[in-house]
Amino acid sequence: MSDTAYEQDGRHAADHAYRLIRDEILSGRRAGGEWLREGELADSIGVSRTPVREALRRLTAEGLLIYERHRGVQVKRWDIADLDEIFSLRMVLEPWGCSLAAERATVDVDRLEELACAMDALVANGQPTDLDELTDLNNRFHRAILEGSGNNRLAAVLASVVQLPIVWRTFAHYRPEALRRSLAHHHELIAALRARDADWAQSVMCSHIKSAWHSIREQSQA
């Protein structure tokens, strides 16, 4: 095998390890404070230690893991202060991105409608029937709006903020009435985007994020 082929295989293995470990952290299967061992991860993933080591470096650089000399890496713990920092940033940037998307009319609103209806179908009596699927659909909904803003840097910054364990599974923290309100916001956002009304879209997104912020804060302090 050529050196290039070896390098490609190594990158593929590292990317594979990165995605699996990252998904476990974001989903909560790896709890905050948990120590991660290279050997155990390599065995469970089915790769050597080298790609696992590279994956752990990437996740540490992204802030999902903390490195301690002579001890290894630990899943970062998140607290109320982290939550407030994250949502303060979202309150500034995401409504602005939504207003840009409304002005430019570049979002596929029919696709947003499909995603919103799919989320509605996953909720029965105010409770999600499939939390993982609901979370995935919600993230795709928000990502589509941000991509429609036409500001790639804004989309990249917010993606790195939203995809953190403390906000990734937002719906896990919702009471039934808060979940219904959140889903209703999605449909109002779609209406604002269809109307190309930037002020309306921005206002709804502000309410949407503020509601999520209070829901997570309330449950975190319960």
mmCIF file of C-alpha atoms in Angstrom:
data_model
loop_
_atom_site.group_PDB
_atom_site.id
_atom_site.type_symbol
_atom_site.label_atom_id
_atom_site.label_comp_id
_atom_site.label_asym_id
_atom_site.label_seq_id
_atom_site.Cartn_x
_atom_site.Cartn_y
_atom_site.Cartn_z
ATOM 1 C CA MET A 1 0.000 0.000 0.000
ATOM 2 C CA SER A 2 1.320 3.490 -0.849
ATOM 3 C CA ASP A 3 2.095 6.143 1.770
ATOM 4 C CA THR A 4 -0.880 8.136 0.466
ATOM 5 C CA ALA A 5 -3.199 5.172 0.952
ATOM 6 C CA TYR A 6 -1.929 4.689 4.502
ATOM 7 C CA GLU A 7 -2.529 8.382 5.208
ATOM 8 C CA GLN A 8 -6.058 8.194 3.787
ATOM 9 C CA ASP A 9 -6.862 5.111 5.878
ATOM 10 C CA GLY A 10 -5.488 6.859 8.955
ATOM 11 C CA ARG A 11 -7.593 9.962 8.351
ATOM 12 C CA HIS A 12 -10.670 7.838 7.743
ATOM 13 C CA ALA A 13 -10.137 5.944 11.002
ATOM 14 C CA ALA A 14 -9.548 9.179 12.924
ATOM 15 C CA ASP A 15 -12.690 10.772 11.431
ATOM 16 C CA HIS A 16 -14.688 7.650 12.256
ATOM 17 C CA ALA A 17 -13.454 7.647 15.859
ATOM 18 C CA TYR A 18 -14.100 11.382 16.149
ATOM 19 C CA ARG A 19 -17.717 11.089 14.982
ATOM 20 C CA LEU A 20 -18.514 8.163 17.275
ATOM 21 C CA ILE A 21 -16.972 9.698 20.394
ATOM 22 C CA ARG A 22 -18.506 13.097 19.642
ATOM 23 C CA ASP A 23 -21.963 11.577 19.192
ATOM 24 C CA GLU A 24 -21.643 9.784 22.537
ATOM 25 C CA ILE A 25 -20.739 13.050 24.255
ATOM 26 C CA LEU A 26 -23.492 15.095 22.602
ATOM 27 C CA SER A 27 -26.135 12.455 23.272
ATOM 28 C CA GLY A 28 -25.198 12.273 26.941
ATOM 29 C CA ARG A 29 -24.036 8.665 26.775
ATOM 30 C CA ARG A 30 -20.661 9.989 27.954
ATOM 31 C CA ALA A 31 -21.438 12.027 31.044
ATOM 32 C CA GLY A 32 -19.660 15.176 32.151
ATOM 33 C CA GLY A 33 -16.690 14.286 34.323
ATOM 34 C CA GLU A 34 -16.190 10.848 32.768
ATOM 35 C CA TRP A 35 -12.588 9.893 31.995
ATOM 36 C CA LEU A 36 -11.946 8.496 28.521
ATOM 37 C CA ARG A 37 -9.268 5.838 28.024
ATOM 38 C CA GLU A 38 -7.579 5.445 24.659
ATOM 39 C CA GLY A 39 -7.305 1.671 24.892
ATOM 40 C CA GLU A 40 -10.942 1.125 25.837
ATOM 41 C CA LEU A 41 -12.136 3.459 23.103
ATOM 42 C CA ALA A 42 -9.903 1.816 20.498
ATOM 43 C CA ASP A 43 -11.279 -1.617 21.396
ATOM 44 C CA SER A 44 -14.915 -0.496 21.342
ATOM 45 C CA ILE A 45 -14.558 1.379 18.040
ATOM 46 C CA GLY A 46 -12.377 -1.249 16.378
ATOM 47 C CA VAL A 47 -9.392 0.923 15.501
ATOM 48 C CA SER A 48 -5.862 1.391 16.809
ATOM 49 C CA ARG A 49 -4.947 3.936 19.471
ATOM 50 C CA THR A 50 -3.467 6.417 16.983
ATOM 51 C CA PRO A 51 -6.766 7.518 15.355
ATOM 52 C CA VAL A 52 -8.428 7.590 18.785
ATOM 53 C CA ARG A 53 -5.652 9.863 20.046
ATOM 54 C CA GLU A 54 -6.195 12.188 17.079
ATOM 55 C CA ALA A 55 -9.967 12.199 17.662
ATOM 56 C CA LEU A 56 -9.467 13.086 21.325
ATOM 57 C CA ARG A 57 -7.159 15.958 20.354
ATOM 58 C CA ARG A 58 -9.831 17.363 18.036
ATOM 59 C CA LEU A 59 -12.557 17.068 20.655
ATOM 60 C CA THR A 60 -10.322 18.738 23.232
ATOM 61 C CA ALA A 61 -9.661 21.616 20.824
ATOM 62 C CA GLU A 62 -13.444 21.976 20.343
ATOM 63 C CA GLY A 63 -13.968 22.232 24.092
ATOM 64 C CA LEU A 64 -15.892 18.986 24.528
ATOM 65 C CA LEU A 65 -13.026 17.354 26.441
ATOM 66 C CA ILE A 66 -10.514 18.611 28.993
ATOM 67 C CA TYR A 67 -6.910 17.377 29.006
ATOM 68 C CA GLU A 68 -5.090 16.900 32.314
ATOM 69 C CA ARG A 69 -1.395 16.092 32.327
ATOM 70 C CA HIS A 70 -0.612 12.585 33.613
ATOM 71 C CA ARG A 71 -4.335 11.787 33.860
ATOM 72 C CA GLY A 72 -5.730 11.922 30.339
ATOM 73 C CA VAL A 73 -8.923 13.430 28.964
ATOM 74 C CA GLN A 74 -12.228 14.010 30.669
ATOM 75 C CA VAL A 75 -15.651 14.910 29.302
ATOM 76 C CA LYS A 76 -16.296 18.568 30.127
ATOM 77 C CA ARG A 77 -18.906 19.349 32.736
ATOM 78 C CA TRP A 78 -21.407 22.066 31.844
ATOM 79 C CA ASP A 79 -23.062 24.387 34.346
ATOM 80 C CA ILE A 80 -25.504 27.289 34.478
ATOM 81 C CA ALA A 81 -22.757 29.807 33.711
ATOM 82 C CA ASP A 82 -21.943 27.915 30.495
ATOM 83 C CA LEU A 83 -25.637 27.810 29.617
ATOM 84 C CA ASP A 84 -26.026 31.560 30.081
ATOM 85 C CA GLU A 85 -22.929 32.308 27.975
ATOM 86 C CA ILE A 86 -24.126 30.066 25.157
ATOM 87 C CA PHE A 87 -27.664 31.416 25.052
ATOM 88 C CA SER A 88 -26.507 35.020 25.381
ATOM 89 C CA LEU A 89 -24.460 34.461 22.246
ATOM 90 C CA ARG A 90 -27.364 32.772 20.478
ATOM 91 C CA MET A 91 -29.685 35.657 21.389
ATOM 92 C CA VAL A 92 -27.366 38.079 19.613
ATOM 93 C CA LEU A 93 -26.474 36.056 16.531
ATOM 94 C CA GLU A 94 -29.290 33.668 15.651
ATOM 95 C CA PRO A 95 -32.147 36.207 15.337
ATOM 96 C CA TRP A 96 -29.874 38.314 13.144
ATOM 97 C CA GLY A 97 -29.138 35.293 10.959
ATOM 98 C CA CYS A 98 -32.860 34.603 10.708
ATOM 99 C CA SER A 99 -33.553 38.184 9.611
ATOM 100 C CA LEU A 100 -30.861 37.887 6.922
ATOM 101 C CA ALA A 101 -32.460 34.675 5.679
ATOM 102 C CA ALA A 102 -35.845 36.419 5.454
ATOM 103 C CA GLU A 103 -34.402 39.368 3.534
ATOM 104 C CA ARG A 104 -32.536 37.215 1.042
ATOM 105 C CA ALA A 105 -35.338 34.664 0.601
ATOM 106 C CA THR A 106 -32.791 31.911 0.033
ATOM 107 C CA VAL A 107 -34.207 29.374 2.486
ATOM 108 C CA ASP A 108 -36.169 26.420 1.141
ATOM 109 C CA VAL A 109 -39.295 27.114 3.189
ATOM 110 C CA ASP A 110 -41.075 24.055 1.827
ATOM 111 C CA ARG A 111 -38.273 21.932 3.259
ATOM 112 C CA LEU A 112 -38.599 23.777 6.570
ATOM 113 C CA GLU A 113 -42.315 22.989 6.526
ATOM 114 C CA GLU A 114 -41.539 19.293 6.041
ATOM 115 C CA LEU A 115 -39.129 19.328 8.975
ATOM 116 C CA ALA A 116 -41.593 21.193 11.210
ATOM 117 C CA CYS A 117 -44.420 18.784 10.388
ATOM 118 C CA ALA A 118 -42.142 15.807 10.993
ATOM 119 C CA MET A 119 -41.373 17.232 14.444
ATOM 120 C CA ASP A 120 -45.078 17.716 15.148
ATOM 121 C CA ALA A 121 -45.681 14.069 14.288
ATOM 122 C CA LEU A 122 -43.098 12.968 16.864
ATOM 123 C CA VAL A 123 -44.898 14.646 19.749
ATOM 124 C CA ALA A 124 -47.850 13.038 21.483
ATOM 125 C CA ASN A 125 -49.580 14.738 24.426
ATOM 126 C CA GLY A 126 -46.717 17.188 24.748
ATOM 127 C CA GLN A 127 -44.056 14.484 25.039
ATOM 128 C CA PRO A 128 -41.574 13.434 22.319
ATOM 129 C CA THR A 129 -42.006 9.843 21.149
ATOM 130 C CA ASP A 130 -38.446 9.743 19.775
ATOM 131 C CA LEU A 131 -36.145 12.288 21.406
ATOM 132 C CA ASP A 132 -33.122 11.516 19.221
ATOM 133 C CA GLU A 133 -35.088 11.933 15.983
ATOM 134 C CA LEU A 134 -36.780 15.094 17.256
ATOM 135 C CA THR A 135 -33.383 16.542 18.192
ATOM 136 C CA ASP A 136 -31.952 15.732 14.772
ATOM 137 C CA LEU A 137 -34.897 17.328 12.954
ATOM 138 C CA ASN A 138 -34.705 20.439 15.118
ATOM 139 C CA ASN A 139 -30.992 20.864 14.468
ATOM 140 C CA ARG A 140 -31.559 20.458 10.724
ATOM 141 C CA PHE A 141 -34.336 23.073 10.867
ATOM 142 C CA HIS A 142 -32.141 25.664 12.572
ATOM 143 C CA ARG A 143 -29.129 24.832 10.409
ATOM 144 C CA ALA A 144 -31.166 25.341 7.223
ATOM 145 C CA ILE A 145 -32.205 28.821 8.355
ATOM 146 C CA LEU A 146 -28.643 29.811 9.242
ATOM 147 C CA GLU A 147 -27.312 28.512 5.940
ATOM 148 C CA GLY A 148 -29.963 30.632 4.245
ATOM 149 C CA SER A 149 -28.522 33.749 5.880
ATOM 150 C CA GLY A 150 -25.738 33.735 3.308
ATOM 151 C CA ASN A 151 -23.198 34.385 6.069
ATOM 152 C CA ASN A 152 -21.009 31.291 6.229
ATOM 153 C CA ARG A 153 -19.000 32.482 9.210
ATOM 154 C CA LEU A 154 -22.152 33.135 11.200
ATOM 155 C CA ALA A 155 -23.440 29.651 10.411
ATOM 156 C CA ALA A 156 -20.113 28.070 11.416
ATOM 157 C CA VAL A 157 -19.890 29.978 14.702
ATOM 158 C CA LEU A 158 -23.440 29.113 15.708
ATOM 159 C CA ALA A 159 -23.016 25.474 14.698
ATOM 160 C CA SER A 160 -20.103 25.185 17.118
ATOM 161 C CA VAL A 161 -22.195 26.784 19.867
ATOM 162 C CA VAL A 162 -25.459 24.921 19.365
ATOM 163 C CA GLN A 163 -23.814 21.524 19.063
ATOM 164 C CA LEU A 164 -22.817 21.318 22.707
ATOM 165 C CA PRO A 165 -24.214 18.772 25.178
ATOM 166 C CA ILE A 166 -25.977 21.389 27.289
ATOM 167 C CA VAL A 167 -28.135 22.531 24.342
ATOM 168 C CA TRP A 168 -27.935 19.568 21.935
ATOM 169 C CA ARG A 169 -30.893 17.720 23.482
ATOM 170 C CA THR A 170 -32.891 20.821 24.376
ATOM 171 C CA PHE A 171 -36.214 19.000 24.168
ATOM 172 C CA ALA A 172 -35.186 16.672 26.999
ATOM 173 C CA HIS A 173 -35.590 19.673 29.317
ATOM 174 C CA TYR A 174 -38.992 20.824 28.057
ATOM 175 C CA ARG A 175 -42.267 20.591 29.889
ATOM 176 C CA PRO A 176 -45.228 19.731 27.591
ATOM 177 C CA GLU A 177 -46.429 23.338 27.260
ATOM 178 C CA ALA A 178 -42.908 24.566 26.465
ATOM 179 C CA LEU A 179 -42.490 21.902 23.801
ATOM 180 C CA ARG A 180 -45.800 22.841 22.168
ATOM 181 C CA ARG A 181 -44.763 26.503 22.203
ATOM 182 C CA SER A 182 -41.419 25.656 20.602
ATOM 183 C CA LEU A 183 -43.064 23.697 17.788
ATOM 184 C CA ALA A 184 -45.532 26.550 17.211
ATOM 185 C CA HIS A 185 -42.584 28.946 16.919
ATOM 186 C CA HIS A 186 -41.242 26.832 14.062
ATOM 187 C CA HIS A 187 -44.414 27.348 12.046
ATOM 188 C CA GLU A 188 -44.448 31.082 12.775
ATOM 189 C CA LEU A 189 -40.808 31.301 11.667
ATOM 190 C CA ILE A 190 -41.790 29.636 8.405
ATOM 191 C CA ALA A 191 -44.618 32.148 7.921
ATOM 192 C CA ALA A 192 -42.229 35.056 8.529
ATOM 193 C CA LEU A 193 -39.684 33.640 6.093
ATOM 194 C CA ARG A 194 -42.369 33.109 3.441
ATOM 195 C CA ALA A 195 -43.445 36.723 3.906
ATOM 196 C CA ARG A 196 -39.798 37.861 3.697
ATOM 197 C CA ASP A 197 -40.462 39.908 6.829
ATOM 198 C CA ALA A 198 -37.063 40.282 8.504
ATOM 199 C CA ASP A 199 -38.374 42.033 11.632
ATOM 200 C CA TRP A 200 -41.027 39.378 12.202
ATOM 201 C CA ALA A 201 -38.552 36.539 11.679
ATOM 202 C CA GLN A 202 -36.061 38.134 14.052
ATOM 203 C CA SER A 203 -38.706 38.699 16.732
ATOM 204 C CA VAL A 204 -39.969 35.114 16.610
ATOM 205 C CA MET A 205 -36.449 33.693 16.765
ATOM 206 C CA CYS A 206 -35.726 35.866 19.818
ATOM 207 C CA SER A 207 -38.800 34.458 21.570
ATOM 208 C CA HIS A 208 -37.903 30.929 20.469
ATOM 209 C CA ILE A 209 -34.382 31.055 21.900
ATOM 210 C CA LYS A 210 -35.442 32.856 25.080
ATOM 211 C CA SER A 211 -38.071 30.173 25.711
ATOM 212 C CA ALA A 212 -35.503 27.395 25.248
ATOM 213 C CA TRP A 213 -33.085 29.195 27.548
ATOM 214 C CA HIS A 214 -35.646 29.449 30.348
ATOM 215 C CA SER A 215 -36.781 25.838 29.902
ATOM 216 C CA ILE A 216 -33.267 24.424 30.219
ATOM 217 C CA ARG A 217 -32.408 26.768 33.088
ATOM 218 C CA GLU A 218 -35.556 25.822 34.982
ATOM 219 C CA GLN A 219 -34.941 22.089 34.640
ATOM 220 C CA SER A 220 -31.219 22.397 35.390
ATOM 221 C CA GLN A 221 -31.987 24.092 38.697
ATOM 222 C CA ALA A 222 -34.851 21.783 39.645
#
